[in-house]
Tab-separated table of C-alpha atoms in Angstrom:
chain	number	residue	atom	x	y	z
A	1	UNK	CA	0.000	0.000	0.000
A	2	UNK	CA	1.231	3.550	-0.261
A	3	UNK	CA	0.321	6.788	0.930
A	4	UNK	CA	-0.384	9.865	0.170
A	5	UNK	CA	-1.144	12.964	1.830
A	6	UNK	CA	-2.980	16.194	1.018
A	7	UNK	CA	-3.282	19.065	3.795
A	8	UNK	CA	-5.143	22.038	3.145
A	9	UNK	CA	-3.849	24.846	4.745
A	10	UNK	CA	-5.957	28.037	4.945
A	11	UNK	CA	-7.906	30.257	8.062
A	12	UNK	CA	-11.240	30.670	6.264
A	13	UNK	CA	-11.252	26.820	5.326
A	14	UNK	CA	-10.434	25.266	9.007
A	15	UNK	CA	-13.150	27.918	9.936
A	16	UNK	CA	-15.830	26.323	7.356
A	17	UNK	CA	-16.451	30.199	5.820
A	18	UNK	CA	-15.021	29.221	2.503
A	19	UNK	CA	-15.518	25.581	0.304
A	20	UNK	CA	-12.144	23.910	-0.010
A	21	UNK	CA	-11.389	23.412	-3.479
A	22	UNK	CA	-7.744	23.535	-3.636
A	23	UNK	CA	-7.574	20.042	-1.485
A	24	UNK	CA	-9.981	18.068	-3.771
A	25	UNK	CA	-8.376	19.236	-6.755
A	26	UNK	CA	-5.241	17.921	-5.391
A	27	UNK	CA	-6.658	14.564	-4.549
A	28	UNK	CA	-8.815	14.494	-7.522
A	29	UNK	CA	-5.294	15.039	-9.552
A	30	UNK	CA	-3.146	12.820	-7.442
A	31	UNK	CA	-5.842	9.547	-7.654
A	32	UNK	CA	-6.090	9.887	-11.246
A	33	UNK	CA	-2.335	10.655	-12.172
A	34	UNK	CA	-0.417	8.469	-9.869
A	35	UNK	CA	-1.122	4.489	-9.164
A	36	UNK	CA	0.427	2.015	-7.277
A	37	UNK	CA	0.114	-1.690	-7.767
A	38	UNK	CA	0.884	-4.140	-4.698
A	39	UNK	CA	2.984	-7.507	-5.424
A	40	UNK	CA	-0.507	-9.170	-6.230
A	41	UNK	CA	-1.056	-6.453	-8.621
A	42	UNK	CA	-3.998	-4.913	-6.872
A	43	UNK	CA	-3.898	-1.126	-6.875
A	44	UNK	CA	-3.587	0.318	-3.400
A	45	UNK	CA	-3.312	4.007	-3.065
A	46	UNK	CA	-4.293	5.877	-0.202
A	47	UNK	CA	-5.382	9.162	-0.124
A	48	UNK	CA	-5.257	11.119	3.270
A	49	UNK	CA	-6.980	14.817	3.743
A	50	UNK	CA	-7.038	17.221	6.429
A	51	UNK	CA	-7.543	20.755	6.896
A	52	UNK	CA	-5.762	23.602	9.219
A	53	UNK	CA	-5.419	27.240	9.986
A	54	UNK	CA	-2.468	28.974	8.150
A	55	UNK	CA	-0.605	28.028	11.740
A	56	UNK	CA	2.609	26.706	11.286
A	57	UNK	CA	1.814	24.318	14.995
A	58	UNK	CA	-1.452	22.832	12.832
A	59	UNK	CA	0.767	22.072	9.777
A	60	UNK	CA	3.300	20.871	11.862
A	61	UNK	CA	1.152	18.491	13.046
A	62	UNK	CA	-0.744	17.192	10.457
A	63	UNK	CA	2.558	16.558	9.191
A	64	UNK	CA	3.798	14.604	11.378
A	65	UNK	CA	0.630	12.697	11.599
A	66	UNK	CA	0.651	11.744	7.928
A	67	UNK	CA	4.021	10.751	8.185
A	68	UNK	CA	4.484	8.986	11.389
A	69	UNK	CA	0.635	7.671	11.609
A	70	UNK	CA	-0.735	7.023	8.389
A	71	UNK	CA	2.767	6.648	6.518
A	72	UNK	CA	2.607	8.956	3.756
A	73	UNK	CA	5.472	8.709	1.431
A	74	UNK	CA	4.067	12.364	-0.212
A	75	UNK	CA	2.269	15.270	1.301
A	76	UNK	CA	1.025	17.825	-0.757
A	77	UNK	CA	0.265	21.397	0.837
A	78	UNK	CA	-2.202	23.221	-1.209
A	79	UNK	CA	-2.605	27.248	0.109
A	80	UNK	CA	-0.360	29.418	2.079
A	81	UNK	CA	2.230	29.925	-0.335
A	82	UNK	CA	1.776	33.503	-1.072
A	83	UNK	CA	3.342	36.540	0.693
A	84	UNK	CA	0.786	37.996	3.281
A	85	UNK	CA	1.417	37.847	6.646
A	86	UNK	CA	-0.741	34.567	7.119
A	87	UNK	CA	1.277	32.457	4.747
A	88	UNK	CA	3.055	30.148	6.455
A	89	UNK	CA	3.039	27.078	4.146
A	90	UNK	CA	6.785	27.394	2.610
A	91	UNK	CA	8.454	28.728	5.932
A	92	UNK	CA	7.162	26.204	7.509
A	93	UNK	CA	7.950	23.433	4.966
A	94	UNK	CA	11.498	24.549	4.866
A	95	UNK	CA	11.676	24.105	8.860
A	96	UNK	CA	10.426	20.654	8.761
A	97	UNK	CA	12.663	19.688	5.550
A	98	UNK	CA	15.959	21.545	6.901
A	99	UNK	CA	18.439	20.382	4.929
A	100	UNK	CA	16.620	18.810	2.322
A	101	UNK	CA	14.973	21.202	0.423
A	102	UNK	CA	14.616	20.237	-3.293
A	103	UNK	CA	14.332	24.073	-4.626
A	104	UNK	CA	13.903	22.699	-8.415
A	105	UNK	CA	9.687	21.698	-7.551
A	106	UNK	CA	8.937	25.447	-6.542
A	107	UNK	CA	11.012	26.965	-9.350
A	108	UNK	CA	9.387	24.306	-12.119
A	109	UNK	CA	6.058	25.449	-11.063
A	110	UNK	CA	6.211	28.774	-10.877
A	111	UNK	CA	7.664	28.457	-14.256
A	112	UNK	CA	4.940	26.356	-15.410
A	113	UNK	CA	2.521	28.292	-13.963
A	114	UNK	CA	4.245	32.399	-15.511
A	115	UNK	CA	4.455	30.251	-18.559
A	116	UNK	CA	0.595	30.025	-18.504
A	117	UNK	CA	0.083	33.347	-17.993
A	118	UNK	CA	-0.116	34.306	-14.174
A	119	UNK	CA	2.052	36.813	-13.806
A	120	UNK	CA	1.675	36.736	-10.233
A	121	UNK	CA	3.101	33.332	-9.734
A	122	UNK	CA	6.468	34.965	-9.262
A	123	UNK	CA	5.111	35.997	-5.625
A	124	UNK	CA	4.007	32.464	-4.894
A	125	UNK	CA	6.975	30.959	-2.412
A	126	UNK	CA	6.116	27.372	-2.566
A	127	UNK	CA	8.562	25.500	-1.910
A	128	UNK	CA	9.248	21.196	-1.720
A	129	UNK	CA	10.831	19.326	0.964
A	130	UNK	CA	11.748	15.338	2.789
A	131	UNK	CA	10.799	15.360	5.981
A	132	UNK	CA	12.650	12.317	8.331
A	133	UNK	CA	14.145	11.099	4.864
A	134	UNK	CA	10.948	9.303	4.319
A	135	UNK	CA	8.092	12.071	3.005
A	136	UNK	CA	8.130	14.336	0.160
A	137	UNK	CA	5.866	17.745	0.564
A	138	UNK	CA	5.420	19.632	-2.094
A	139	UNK	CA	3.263	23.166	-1.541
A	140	UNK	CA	1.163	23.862	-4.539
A	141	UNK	CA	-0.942	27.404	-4.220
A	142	UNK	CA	-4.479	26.854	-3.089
A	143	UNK	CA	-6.782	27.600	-6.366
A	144	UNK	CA	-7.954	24.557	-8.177
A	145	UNK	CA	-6.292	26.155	-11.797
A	146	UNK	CA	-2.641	26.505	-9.775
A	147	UNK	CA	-3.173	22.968	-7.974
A	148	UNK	CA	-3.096	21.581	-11.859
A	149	UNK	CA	-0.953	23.720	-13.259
A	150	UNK	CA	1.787	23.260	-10.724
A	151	UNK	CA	1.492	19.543	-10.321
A	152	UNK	CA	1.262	18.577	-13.499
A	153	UNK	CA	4.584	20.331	-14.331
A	154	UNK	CA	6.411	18.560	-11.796
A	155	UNK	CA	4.442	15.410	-12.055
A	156	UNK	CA	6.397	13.249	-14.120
A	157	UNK	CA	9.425	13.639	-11.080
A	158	UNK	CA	7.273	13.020	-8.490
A	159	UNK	CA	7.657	8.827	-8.544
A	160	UNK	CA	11.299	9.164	-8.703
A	161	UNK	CA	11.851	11.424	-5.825
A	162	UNK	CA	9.801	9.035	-3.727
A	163	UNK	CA	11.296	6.172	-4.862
A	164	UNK	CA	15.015	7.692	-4.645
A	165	UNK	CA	13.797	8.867	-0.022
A	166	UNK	CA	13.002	4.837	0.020
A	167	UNK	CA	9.225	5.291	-0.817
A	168	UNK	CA	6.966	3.004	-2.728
A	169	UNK	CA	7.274	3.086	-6.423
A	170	UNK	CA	4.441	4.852	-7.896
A	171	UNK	CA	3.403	5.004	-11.467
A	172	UNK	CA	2.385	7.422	-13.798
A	173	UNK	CA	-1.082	6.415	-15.072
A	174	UNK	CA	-0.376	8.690	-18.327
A	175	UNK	CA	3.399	7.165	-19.564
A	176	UNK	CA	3.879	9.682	-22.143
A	177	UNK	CA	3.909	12.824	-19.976
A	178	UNK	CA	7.733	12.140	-20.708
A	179	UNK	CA	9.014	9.449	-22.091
A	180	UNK	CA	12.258	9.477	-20.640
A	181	UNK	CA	11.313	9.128	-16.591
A	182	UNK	CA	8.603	6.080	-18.061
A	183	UNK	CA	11.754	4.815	-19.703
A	184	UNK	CA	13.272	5.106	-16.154
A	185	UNK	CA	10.993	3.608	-14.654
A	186	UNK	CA	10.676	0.644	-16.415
A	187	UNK	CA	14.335	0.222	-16.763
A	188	UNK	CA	14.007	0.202	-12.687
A	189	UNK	CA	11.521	-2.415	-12.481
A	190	UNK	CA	12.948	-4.793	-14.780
A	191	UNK	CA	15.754	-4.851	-12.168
């Protein structure tokens, strides 16, 4: 089985005056892009959610409780990445992740994301981390548009930086999102 986490971070959300839709776009994206099939071949992915105030104490621990508890091997943060007082997504990410930040996710998707036309995603600071050498978060801004945007630019890395922290090997379901990391892949599994 593998794991996978998605934690909402956002005041008005944890306070149930705004609909969540960066978290089920994540989890909507994550169940349909990424698979992972058990030694009997059955397909066992689990998909954790929770919600909490932009507090970095609440992320904190819904981090560790994903990790520790319900063994995620990825957590994705959607919201807090911006640059208002509030957002404490990426500060707190890189506290968690001390010295093993993987710069390259947040740079890809703001990339992706300028490339598409916001010209504001140069203020988003999101930001991708392993926490205890075992769980990859990646922050992702909180609107469902960004939450695609930004994954699916860094998507086709995800597996292998999972796989490379001693995580399950998960699949891409779509193999020609690039070529190269499927040929990777398989060249892994048919050792």
């Amino acid at each position: 089985m593998a794991a996978i986490g998605v934690i909402t971070v956002s005041d008005r959300v944890s306070k149930q005056q705004y609909e969540d839709k960066g978290g089920p776009a994540a989890v909507a994206f994550l169940s349909e892009k990424l698979s992972f099939n058990d030694a009997d071949g059955s397909s066992k992915l689990a998909l954790h959610t929770a919600v909490v105030p932009d507090e970095a104490e609440k992320l904190t621990e819904a981090v560790v409780k994903m990790t520790e508890e319900l063994n995620c091997c990825l957590i994705v943060t959607t919201g807090g990445t911006g640059i208002s007082a509030r957002d404490i997504t990426p500060q707190t990410t890189e506290s968690l992740c001390a010295g093993a930040l993987i710069p390259g996710f947040g740079e890809r998707m703001r990339q992706a994301s300028w490339e598409s036309g916001v010209k504001t995603s140069m203020l988003s600071r999101a930001t991708a981390g392993v926490f205890r050498g075992k769980c990859l978060i990646i922050n992702v801004p909180g609107s469902p548009a960004a939450v695609d945007c930004c994954l699916s630019s860094i998507l086709a890395t995800i597996p292998h930086a999972v796989h490379q922290i001693g995580g399950p090997r998960l699949q891409l379901t779509d193999t020609s999102i690039d070529p190269a990391l499927h040929h990777a892949q398989a060249h892994h599994h048919a050792h």
